[in-house]
Amino acid sequence: MENKREVFYQVIKNRRSVRKYTDTKVSEEDLQLILESGRQAPSGENAQPWRFIVVRDKRNKDFLARIGKNASGRRFTGEFLSKQMHERFKGLEDEEKRALAFKKLTSGDVSGFVSEADVILLILGKKDVWDAPFDTSAAIENMLLTVTSLELGACWLVAPCIDIRDELKMKKHFEVPDDYKIFAIISIGQPAKVAGPRPRIPLNELTFSEKFGEPYYK
Amino acid sequence: MSHINNFKDLLLFEIQKAFYDERGRGARYRLTTAGVSYLAEHLKEKAGDINEVKAWLKENGFVKNIEFEEEMVSLKIIVDSCCLISIRDYFDSAGMQPLGCPIANVFMNALELKSGLSPELLPIKFNGGVCELTLAKMATSDVVEGMSK
């Protein structure tokens, strides 16, 4: 086995949010390993509040794409009209590029791509478990890292679940009982395009020593 | 106003603030249906008509007046003297935008019943006893044309 530390960190570094997929299918063997990785996540009091719905049917994937596109489009149209988006992109001086970014966001396409993925996972959590949001997030990250290790691509989407109006539509469509919440959806497939790494805040700006604001790394 | 009414208003603010402290900014998206079921029960099929909603709110003393300014991708609603204004003021005193607005919610619901698409509430503007609610209607990315500066 290669150096475990290096291999593990490389998987973490290679993970991307993949939004373009080929038609290649995800094998049942790979899918099971991904789901198994979620199952192995830590949870408070070992409650294991997560449940997963595997979506491969085109009609269901198209339904999720519509929900996601509308949710993102609506939210970003709001940000655009209130000029919050202009503030966010004020560093982007190229007007053409800025208009393209605004168009992409207001169109909702940042979430509408999911139906192109071979598999979509709905990640549910039991509401009566105190730590369900954290437990399900741990399961999701485990799955994303496994996806990367298998040289597949995935995208973790919250936009279709964050507004109660969208979540209720999804719960009705997938017959999710009221005592479960849909926390996220994950699209998984063979990447057609892998983007470069996104910028990260330097460690010395986000790590503090003993109290907030006192840099740990000087 | 009685102690009981003051207490109820403060309680509604405190509950929402506690929700925000736990959930952060995402809390506002969990309140987009608050108040909708009450009006739906009373207005039934008329709940999808913004003019019927406006008339009902005025008749029942929820607001003193409401005016609309409708544009292609937005509906502006000017609300005068809303019964929930003291909750709004608690948020304002805390330096926060209200997490949600039941008056906006019932109009968002009306628009969704008509178009099948739910709108987005923009940050609320305050001017004394008046609130300016703007609902962004889900449009297309054409909204960007000529407005990207």
Tab-separated table of C-alpha atoms in Angstrom:
chain	number	residue	atom	x	y	z
A	1	MET	CA	0.000	0.000	0.000
A	2	GLU	CA	1.227	3.482	-0.828
A	3	ASN	CA	1.774	5.916	1.982
A	4	LYS	CA	-1.706	6.048	3.564
A	5	ARG	CA	-1.349	9.629	4.696
A	6	GLU	CA	-0.443	10.879	1.228
A	7	VAL	CA	-3.103	8.841	-0.559
A	8	PHE	CA	-5.817	9.990	1.818
A	9	TYR	CA	-4.866	13.660	1.585
A	10	GLN	CA	-4.683	13.429	-2.208
A	11	VAL	CA	-8.257	12.124	-2.333
A	12	ILE	CA	-9.352	15.078	-0.192
A	13	LYS	CA	-7.493	17.495	-2.459
A	14	ASN	CA	-8.833	15.936	-5.654
A	15	ARG	CA	-12.488	16.192	-4.664
A	16	ARG	CA	-14.450	18.641	-6.827
A	17	SER	CA	-18.061	19.598	-7.339
A	18	VAL	CA	-18.659	17.971	-10.715
A	19	ARG	CA	-21.511	19.360	-12.811
A	20	LYS	CA	-20.814	17.756	-16.193
A	21	TYR	CA	-21.062	14.015	-16.740
A	22	THR	CA	-20.591	11.479	-19.516
A	23	ASP	CA	-23.198	8.804	-20.279
A	24	THR	CA	-21.106	6.128	-18.570
A	25	LYS	CA	-23.029	4.245	-15.906
A	26	VAL	CA	-21.973	3.994	-12.293
A	27	SER	CA	-21.567	0.298	-11.523
A	28	GLU	CA	-23.639	-1.310	-8.774
A	29	GLU	CA	-20.373	-2.321	-7.111
A	30	ASP	CA	-19.169	1.301	-6.967
A	31	LEU	CA	-22.561	2.562	-5.850
A	32	GLN	CA	-22.644	0.052	-3.023
A	33	LEU	CA	-19.187	1.132	-1.859
A	34	ILE	CA	-20.329	4.770	-1.899
A	35	LEU	CA	-23.429	3.938	0.142
A	36	GLU	CA	-21.397	1.750	2.492
A	37	SER	CA	-19.028	4.689	3.087
A	38	GLY	CA	-22.009	6.793	4.140
A	39	ARG	CA	-23.174	4.033	6.446
A	40	GLN	CA	-19.765	3.985	8.171
A	41	ALA	CA	-19.928	7.701	9.118
A	42	PRO	CA	-19.906	8.723	12.778
A	43	SER	CA	-23.195	9.768	14.405
A	44	GLY	CA	-24.120	11.061	17.835
A	45	GLU	CA	-25.036	8.157	20.136
A	46	ASN	CA	-24.626	5.972	17.051
A	47	ALA	CA	-28.140	7.022	16.030
A	48	GLN	CA	-27.412	6.563	12.301
A	49	PRO	CA	-30.286	8.887	11.352
A	50	TRP	CA	-29.466	8.830	7.633
A	51	ARG	CA	-31.526	7.139	4.979
A	52	PHE	CA	-30.666	7.165	1.277
A	53	ILE	CA	-32.944	7.067	-1.766
A	54	VAL	CA	-31.211	5.985	-4.971
A	55	VAL	CA	-32.696	7.752	-7.992
A	56	ARG	CA	-31.910	6.403	-11.468
A	57	ASP	CA	-35.268	6.787	-13.200
A	58	LYS	CA	-35.172	9.596	-15.795
A	59	ARG	CA	-38.546	11.049	-14.783
A	60	ASN	CA	-37.467	11.329	-11.172
A	61	LYS	CA	-34.114	12.826	-12.161
A	62	ASP	CA	-35.874	15.377	-14.374
A	63	PHE	CA	-38.181	16.245	-11.487
A	64	LEU	CA	-35.176	16.912	-9.238
A	65	ALA	CA	-33.524	19.002	-11.948
A	66	ARG	CA	-36.662	21.163	-12.219
A	67	ILE	CA	-36.862	21.650	-8.443
A	68	GLY	CA	-33.157	22.503	-8.250
A	69	LYS	CA	-33.231	24.850	-11.227
A	70	ASN	CA	-36.232	26.746	-9.897
A	71	ALA	CA	-34.793	26.926	-6.376
A	72	SER	CA	-31.425	28.265	-7.478
A	73	GLY	CA	-32.900	30.492	-10.169
A	74	ARG	CA	-35.368	32.010	-7.724
A	75	ARG	CA	-32.762	32.622	-5.044
A	76	PHE	CA	-30.231	34.119	-7.423
A	77	THR	CA	-32.865	36.219	-9.217
A	78	GLY	CA	-33.632	37.670	-5.778
A	79	GLU	CA	-29.944	38.328	-5.171
A	80	PHE	CA	-29.649	39.898	-8.593
A	81	LEU	CA	-32.621	42.231	-8.191
A	82	SER	CA	-31.521	43.291	-4.698
A	83	LYS	CA	-27.994	43.946	-6.075
A	84	GLN	CA	-26.455	41.520	-3.550
A	85	MET	CA	-25.037	39.651	-6.523
A	86	HIS	CA	-23.395	42.807	-7.875
A	87	GLU	CA	-21.714	43.278	-4.502
A	88	ARG	CA	-20.511	39.671	-4.493
A	89	PHE	CA	-18.960	40.029	-7.959
A	90	LYS	CA	-17.654	43.572	-7.604
A	91	GLY	CA	-14.078	42.266	-7.957
A	92	LEU	CA	-14.896	40.931	-11.431
A	93	GLU	CA	-14.245	43.931	-13.648
A	94	ASP	CA	-14.787	42.287	-17.037
A	95	GLU	CA	-18.415	43.231	-17.789
A	96	GLU	CA	-18.930	40.383	-20.226
A	97	LYS	CA	-17.708	37.778	-17.744
A	98	ARG	CA	-19.793	39.346	-15.003
A	99	ALA	CA	-22.941	39.261	-17.144
A	100	LEU	CA	-22.221	35.604	-17.967
A	101	ALA	CA	-21.844	34.750	-14.284
A	102	PHE	CA	-25.102	36.556	-13.480
A	103	LYS	CA	-26.873	34.716	-16.291
A	104	LYS	CA	-25.602	31.350	-15.153
A	105	LEU	CA	-26.737	31.955	-11.598
A	106	THR	CA	-30.149	33.480	-12.363
A	107	SER	CA	-30.887	30.693	-14.858
A	108	GLY	CA	-30.670	28.146	-12.033
A	109	ASP	CA	-28.396	25.962	-14.159
A	110	VAL	CA	-25.982	25.629	-11.231
A	111	SER	CA	-28.507	23.144	-9.819
A	112	GLY	CA	-30.446	22.155	-12.932
A	113	PHE	CA	-27.705	19.880	-14.279
A	114	VAL	CA	-28.383	17.020	-11.868
A	115	SER	CA	-30.472	14.986	-14.296
A	116	GLU	CA	-27.342	14.515	-16.445
A	117	ALA	CA	-25.768	12.386	-13.710
A	118	ASP	CA	-26.289	8.632	-13.815
A	119	VAL	CA	-27.297	8.440	-10.160
A	120	ILE	CA	-28.817	10.904	-7.730
A	121	LEU	CA	-28.878	10.154	-4.020
A	122	LEU	CA	-31.417	11.788	-1.740
A	123	ILE	CA	-29.979	12.111	1.738
A	124	LEU	CA	-32.622	12.002	4.453
A	125	GLY	CA	-32.285	12.305	8.204
A	126	LYS	CA	-34.579	11.382	11.057
A	127	LYS	CA	-35.947	14.547	12.628
A	128	ASP	CA	-36.121	13.164	16.140
A	129	VAL	CA	-32.348	12.641	16.264
A	130	TRP	CA	-30.666	15.690	17.795
A	131	ASP	CA	-27.568	15.604	15.654
A	132	ALA	CA	-29.162	14.630	12.352
A	133	PRO	CA	-27.810	17.631	10.341
A	134	PHE	CA	-24.256	16.908	11.466
A	135	ASP	CA	-24.537	13.134	11.173
A	136	THR	CA	-25.917	13.303	7.639
A	137	SER	CA	-23.195	15.800	6.660
A	138	ALA	CA	-20.539	13.363	7.864
A	139	ALA	CA	-22.146	10.590	5.800
A	140	ILE	CA	-22.251	12.861	2.751
A	141	GLU	CA	-18.562	13.790	3.017
A	142	ASN	CA	-17.619	10.124	3.388
A	143	MET	CA	-19.523	9.370	0.209
A	144	LEU	CA	-17.990	12.292	-1.710
A	145	LEU	CA	-14.484	11.153	-0.822
A	146	THR	CA	-15.271	7.602	-1.868
A	147	VAL	CA	-16.668	8.927	-5.165
A	148	THR	CA	-13.355	10.737	-5.718
A	149	SER	CA	-11.312	7.661	-4.850
A	150	LEU	CA	-13.277	5.727	-7.484
A	151	GLU	CA	-12.446	8.441	-10.059
A	152	LEU	CA	-16.100	9.327	-10.353
A	153	GLY	CA	-17.539	12.799	-9.847
A	154	ALA	CA	-20.258	14.138	-7.568
A	155	CYS	CA	-21.936	17.345	-6.526
A	156	TRP	CA	-23.495	17.987	-3.113
A	157	LEU	CA	-26.596	20.154	-3.536
A	158	VAL	CA	-28.571	21.816	-0.792
A	159	ALA	CA	-30.413	24.384	-2.941
A	160	PRO	CA	-33.351	22.050	-3.706
A	161	CYS	CA	-33.888	21.303	0.001
A	162	ILE	CA	-33.216	24.578	1.781
A	163	ASP	CA	-36.601	26.209	1.182
A	164	ILE	CA	-39.452	24.399	2.871
A	165	ARG	CA	-41.629	24.941	-0.230
A	166	ASP	CA	-39.238	22.899	-2.392
A	167	GLU	CA	-38.605	20.280	0.260
A	168	LEU	CA	-42.348	19.665	0.631
A	169	LYS	CA	-42.682	19.082	-3.112
A	170	MET	CA	-39.820	16.585	-3.025
A	171	LYS	CA	-41.191	14.815	0.041
A	172	LYS	CA	-44.542	14.389	-1.680
A	173	HIS	CA	-42.971	13.151	-4.911
A	174	PHE	CA	-40.713	10.586	-3.216
A	175	GLU	CA	-43.259	9.690	-0.506
A	176	VAL	CA	-40.904	10.652	2.336
A	177	PRO	CA	-42.618	10.352	5.749
A	178	ASP	CA	-43.035	13.531	7.783
A	179	ASP	CA	-40.585	12.385	10.467
A	180	TYR	CA	-37.721	12.553	7.955
A	181	LYS	CA	-36.120	15.642	6.476
A	182	ILE	CA	-34.390	15.775	3.098
A	183	PHE	CA	-31.005	17.324	3.868
A	184	ALA	CA	-29.312	17.189	0.487
A	185	ILE	CA	-29.109	15.544	-2.885
A	186	ILE	CA	-25.907	14.235	-4.449
A	187	SER	CA	-25.448	13.729	-8.175
A	188	ILE	CA	-22.927	11.037	-9.123
A	189	GLY	CA	-21.501	10.053	-12.480
A	190	GLN	CA	-18.457	9.796	-14.671
A	191	PRO	CA	-17.014	13.326	-14.949
A	192	ALA	CA	-17.016	14.867	-18.428
A	193	LYS	CA	-15.138	17.871	-17.120
A	194	VAL	CA	-13.317	18.392	-13.868
A	195	ALA	CA	-12.820	21.974	-12.789
A	196	GLY	CA	-9.646	23.228	-11.168
A	197	PRO	CA	-9.449	23.741	-7.423
A	198	ARG	CA	-11.461	26.601	-5.931
A	199	PRO	CA	-9.580	29.119	-3.801
A	200	ARG	CA	-9.301	28.334	-0.122
A	201	ILE	CA	-8.869	30.780	2.765
A	202	PRO	CA	-5.298	30.428	4.080
A	203	LEU	CA	-4.946	28.475	7.333
A	204	ASN	CA	-3.458	31.466	9.120
A	205	GLU	CA	-6.657	33.437	8.465
A	206	LEU	CA	-9.010	30.814	9.816
A	207	THR	CA	-7.134	29.202	12.672
A	208	PHE	CA	-6.877	30.961	15.991
A	209	SER	CA	-4.878	30.412	19.117
A	210	GLU	CA	-6.779	30.175	22.395
A	211	LYS	CA	-9.249	32.926	21.460
A	212	PHE	CA	-11.000	34.143	18.339
A	213	GLY	CA	-8.929	36.472	16.196
A	214	GLU	CA	-5.498	35.584	17.595
A	215	PRO	CA	-3.690	33.833	14.704
A	216	TYR	CA	-2.345	30.352	15.445
A	217	TYR	CA	-0.043	30.531	12.438
A	218	LYS	CA	1.758	33.867	12.412
B	1	MET	CA	-51.144	47.391	23.845
B	2	SER	CA	-51.601	44.837	26.599
B	3	HIS	CA	-48.776	42.997	28.321
B	4	ILE	CA	-50.056	39.773	26.804
B	5	ASN	CA	-49.891	41.091	23.228
B	6	ASN	CA	-46.472	42.634	23.843
B	7	PHE	CA	-45.324	39.341	25.311
B	8	LYS	CA	-46.605	37.376	22.289
B	9	ASP	CA	-44.810	39.686	19.867
B	10	LEU	CA	-41.554	39.507	21.796
B	11	LEU	CA	-41.922	35.739	22.024
B	12	LEU	CA	-42.342	35.454	18.238
B	13	PHE	CA	-39.196	37.511	17.767
B	14	GLU	CA	-37.254	35.477	20.341
B	15	ILE	CA	-38.285	32.178	18.773
B	16	GLN	CA	-37.210	33.325	15.317
B	17	LYS	CA	-33.951	34.760	16.675
B	18	ALA	CA	-33.228	31.452	18.446
B	19	PHE	CA	-33.917	29.648	15.173
B	20	TYR	CA	-31.514	31.993	13.370
B	21	ASP	CA	-28.853	31.483	16.044
B	22	GLU	CA	-29.113	27.731	15.478
B	23	ARG	CA	-29.578	27.560	11.712
B	24	GLY	CA	-27.951	30.794	10.515
B	25	ARG	CA	-29.082	32.472	7.317
B	26	GLY	CA	-30.799	29.317	6.120
B	27	ALA	CA	-33.479	29.838	8.778
B	28	ARG	CA	-35.264	32.362	6.588
B	29	TYR	CA	-35.976	29.699	3.984
B	30	ARG	CA	-37.737	27.534	6.548
B	31	LEU	CA	-40.340	30.231	7.259
B	32	THR	CA	-41.634	30.854	3.757
B	33	THR	CA	-44.943	29.126	4.438
B	34	ALA	CA	-45.650	30.715	7.854
B	35	GLY	CA	-49.138	32.202	7.819
B	36	VAL	CA	-50.154	30.634	4.513
B	37	SER	CA	-52.404	27.898	5.900
B	38	TYR	CA	-54.478	30.402	7.919
B	39	LEU	CA	-55.387	32.486	4.893
B	40	ALA	CA	-55.817	29.439	2.695
B	41	GLU	CA	-58.388	28.116	5.152
B	42	HIS	CA	-60.336	31.381	5.122
B	43	LEU	CA	-59.926	32.389	1.487
B	44	LYS	CA	-60.039	28.909	-0.046
B	45	GLU	CA	-59.829	29.170	-3.875
B	46	LYS	CA	-59.471	32.977	-3.632
B	47	ALA	CA	-56.052	32.533	-1.959
B	48	GLY	CA	-54.503	32.585	-5.431
B	49	ASP	CA	-55.768	36.093	-6.225
B	50	ILE	CA	-53.525	38.866	-4.893
B	51	ASN	CA	-56.399	41.379	-4.928
B	52	GLU	CA	-58.613	39.058	-2.867
B	53	VAL	CA	-55.732	38.499	-0.432
B	54	LYS	CA	-55.205	42.249	-0.157
B	55	ALA	CA	-58.922	42.897	0.459
B	56	TRP	CA	-59.126	40.176	3.127
B	57	LEU	CA	-56.069	41.486	4.985
B	58	LYS	CA	-57.498	45.019	4.991
B	59	GLU	CA	-61.019	43.989	5.966
B	60	ASN	CA	-59.742	41.969	8.876
B	61	GLY	CA	-57.411	44.645	10.208
B	62	PHE	CA	-54.130	42.868	9.477
B	63	VAL	CA	-52.961	45.973	7.589
B	64	LYS	CA	-54.218	49.520	7.085
B	65	ASN	CA	-53.433	49.580	3.397
B	66	ILE	CA	-51.589	47.703	0.657
B	67	GLU	CA	-50.462	48.942	-2.733
B	68	PHE	CA	-48.955	46.931	-5.578
B	69	GLU	CA	-46.364	47.908	-8.139
B	70	GLU	CA	-45.986	45.049	-10.591
B	71	GLU	CA	-43.106	44.746	-13.032
B	72	MET	CA	-42.023	41.995	-15.392
B	73	VAL	CA	-39.889	40.095	-12.879
B	74	SER	CA	-41.019	41.514	-9.569
B	75	LEU	CA	-44.048	42.454	-7.512
B	76	LYS	CA	-43.550	45.299	-5.063
B	77	ILE	CA	-45.997	45.385	-2.158
B	78	ILE	CA	-46.200	48.528	-0.039
B	79	VAL	CA	-47.707	47.580	3.321
B	80	ASP	CA	-48.925	50.306	5.642
B	81	SER	CA	-49.363	49.618	9.375
B	82	CYS	CA	-49.101	45.842	9.499
B	83	CYS	CA	-50.262	44.084	12.678
B	84	LEU	CA	-46.843	42.399	12.912
B	85	ILE	CA	-44.862	45.631	12.846
B	86	SER	CA	-43.609	45.373	16.416
B	87	ILE	CA	-41.965	42.012	15.584
B	88	ARG	CA	-40.291	43.707	12.614
B	89	ASP	CA	-39.104	46.451	14.979
B	90	TYR	CA	-37.560	43.917	17.365
B	91	PHE	CA	-35.526	42.581	14.432
B	92	ASP	CA	-34.593	46.101	13.390
B	93	SER	CA	-33.437	46.912	16.929
B	94	ALA	CA	-31.259	43.798	16.854
B	95	GLY	CA	-29.714	45.028	13.573
B	96	MET	CA	-31.303	42.199	11.617
B	97	GLN	CA	-33.596	41.777	8.662
B	98	PRO	CA	-36.783	39.931	9.662
B	99	LEU	CA	-36.319	36.237	8.956
B	100	GLY	CA	-39.607	36.141	7.155
B	101	CYS	CA	-42.867	37.962	6.652
B	102	PRO	CA	-46.235	36.193	6.801
B	103	ILE	CA	-47.786	38.982	4.706
B	104	ALA	CA	-45.169	38.399	1.999
B	105	ASN	CA	-45.713	34.658	2.342
B	106	VAL	CA	-49.424	34.823	1.560
B	107	PHE	CA	-48.714	36.871	-1.554
B	108	MET	CA	-45.893	34.516	-2.577
B	109	ASN	CA	-48.345	31.667	-2.178
B	110	ALA	CA	-50.893	33.498	-4.339
B	111	LEU	CA	-48.320	33.976	-7.102
B	112	GLU	CA	-47.262	30.346	-6.883
B	113	LEU	CA	-50.861	29.157	-7.134
B	114	LYS	CA	-51.169	31.155	-10.374
B	115	SER	CA	-47.828	30.380	-12.016
B	116	GLY	CA	-46.646	27.176	-10.343
B	117	LEU	CA	-43.390	28.933	-9.440
B	118	SER	CA	-42.616	30.244	-5.965
B	119	PRO	CA	-41.103	33.740	-5.740
B	120	GLU	CA	-38.284	35.004	-3.537
B	121	LEU	CA	-38.639	37.772	-0.952
B	122	LEU	CA	-35.930	40.422	-1.256
B	123	PRO	CA	-34.616	42.263	1.829
B	124	ILE	CA	-37.492	44.293	3.297
B	125	LYS	CA	-37.202	48.077	3.259
B	126	PHE	CA	-38.628	49.959	6.254
B	127	ASN	CA	-39.954	53.477	6.351
B	128	GLY	CA	-41.704	54.221	9.623
B	129	GLY	CA	-44.946	52.269	9.661
B	130	VAL	CA	-44.536	51.203	6.052
B	131	CYS	CA	-42.796	48.085	4.754
B	132	GLU	CA	-41.737	47.685	1.146
B	133	LEU	CA	-41.812	44.026	0.186
B	134	THR	CA	-40.373	43.008	-3.164
B	135	LEU	CA	-41.029	39.552	-4.527
B	136	ALA	CA	-38.679	38.344	-7.241
B	137	LYS	CA	-40.690	36.222	-9.619
B	138	MET	CA	-38.841	33.273	-11.082
B	139	ALA	CA	-37.969	34.456	-14.546
B	140	THR	CA	-35.261	33.474	-16.951
B	141	SER	CA	-31.683	34.623	-17.141
B	142	ASP	CA	-32.946	37.292	-19.587
B	143	VAL	CA	-33.454	39.339	-16.437
B	144	VAL	CA	-29.730	40.039	-16.568
B	145	GLU	CA	-29.924	41.859	-19.928
B	146	GLY	CA	-29.191	45.517	-19.413
B	147	MET	CA	-29.122	45.216	-15.633
B	148	SER	CA	-25.720	43.696	-14.936
B	149	LYS	CA	-23.981	46.955	-13.997
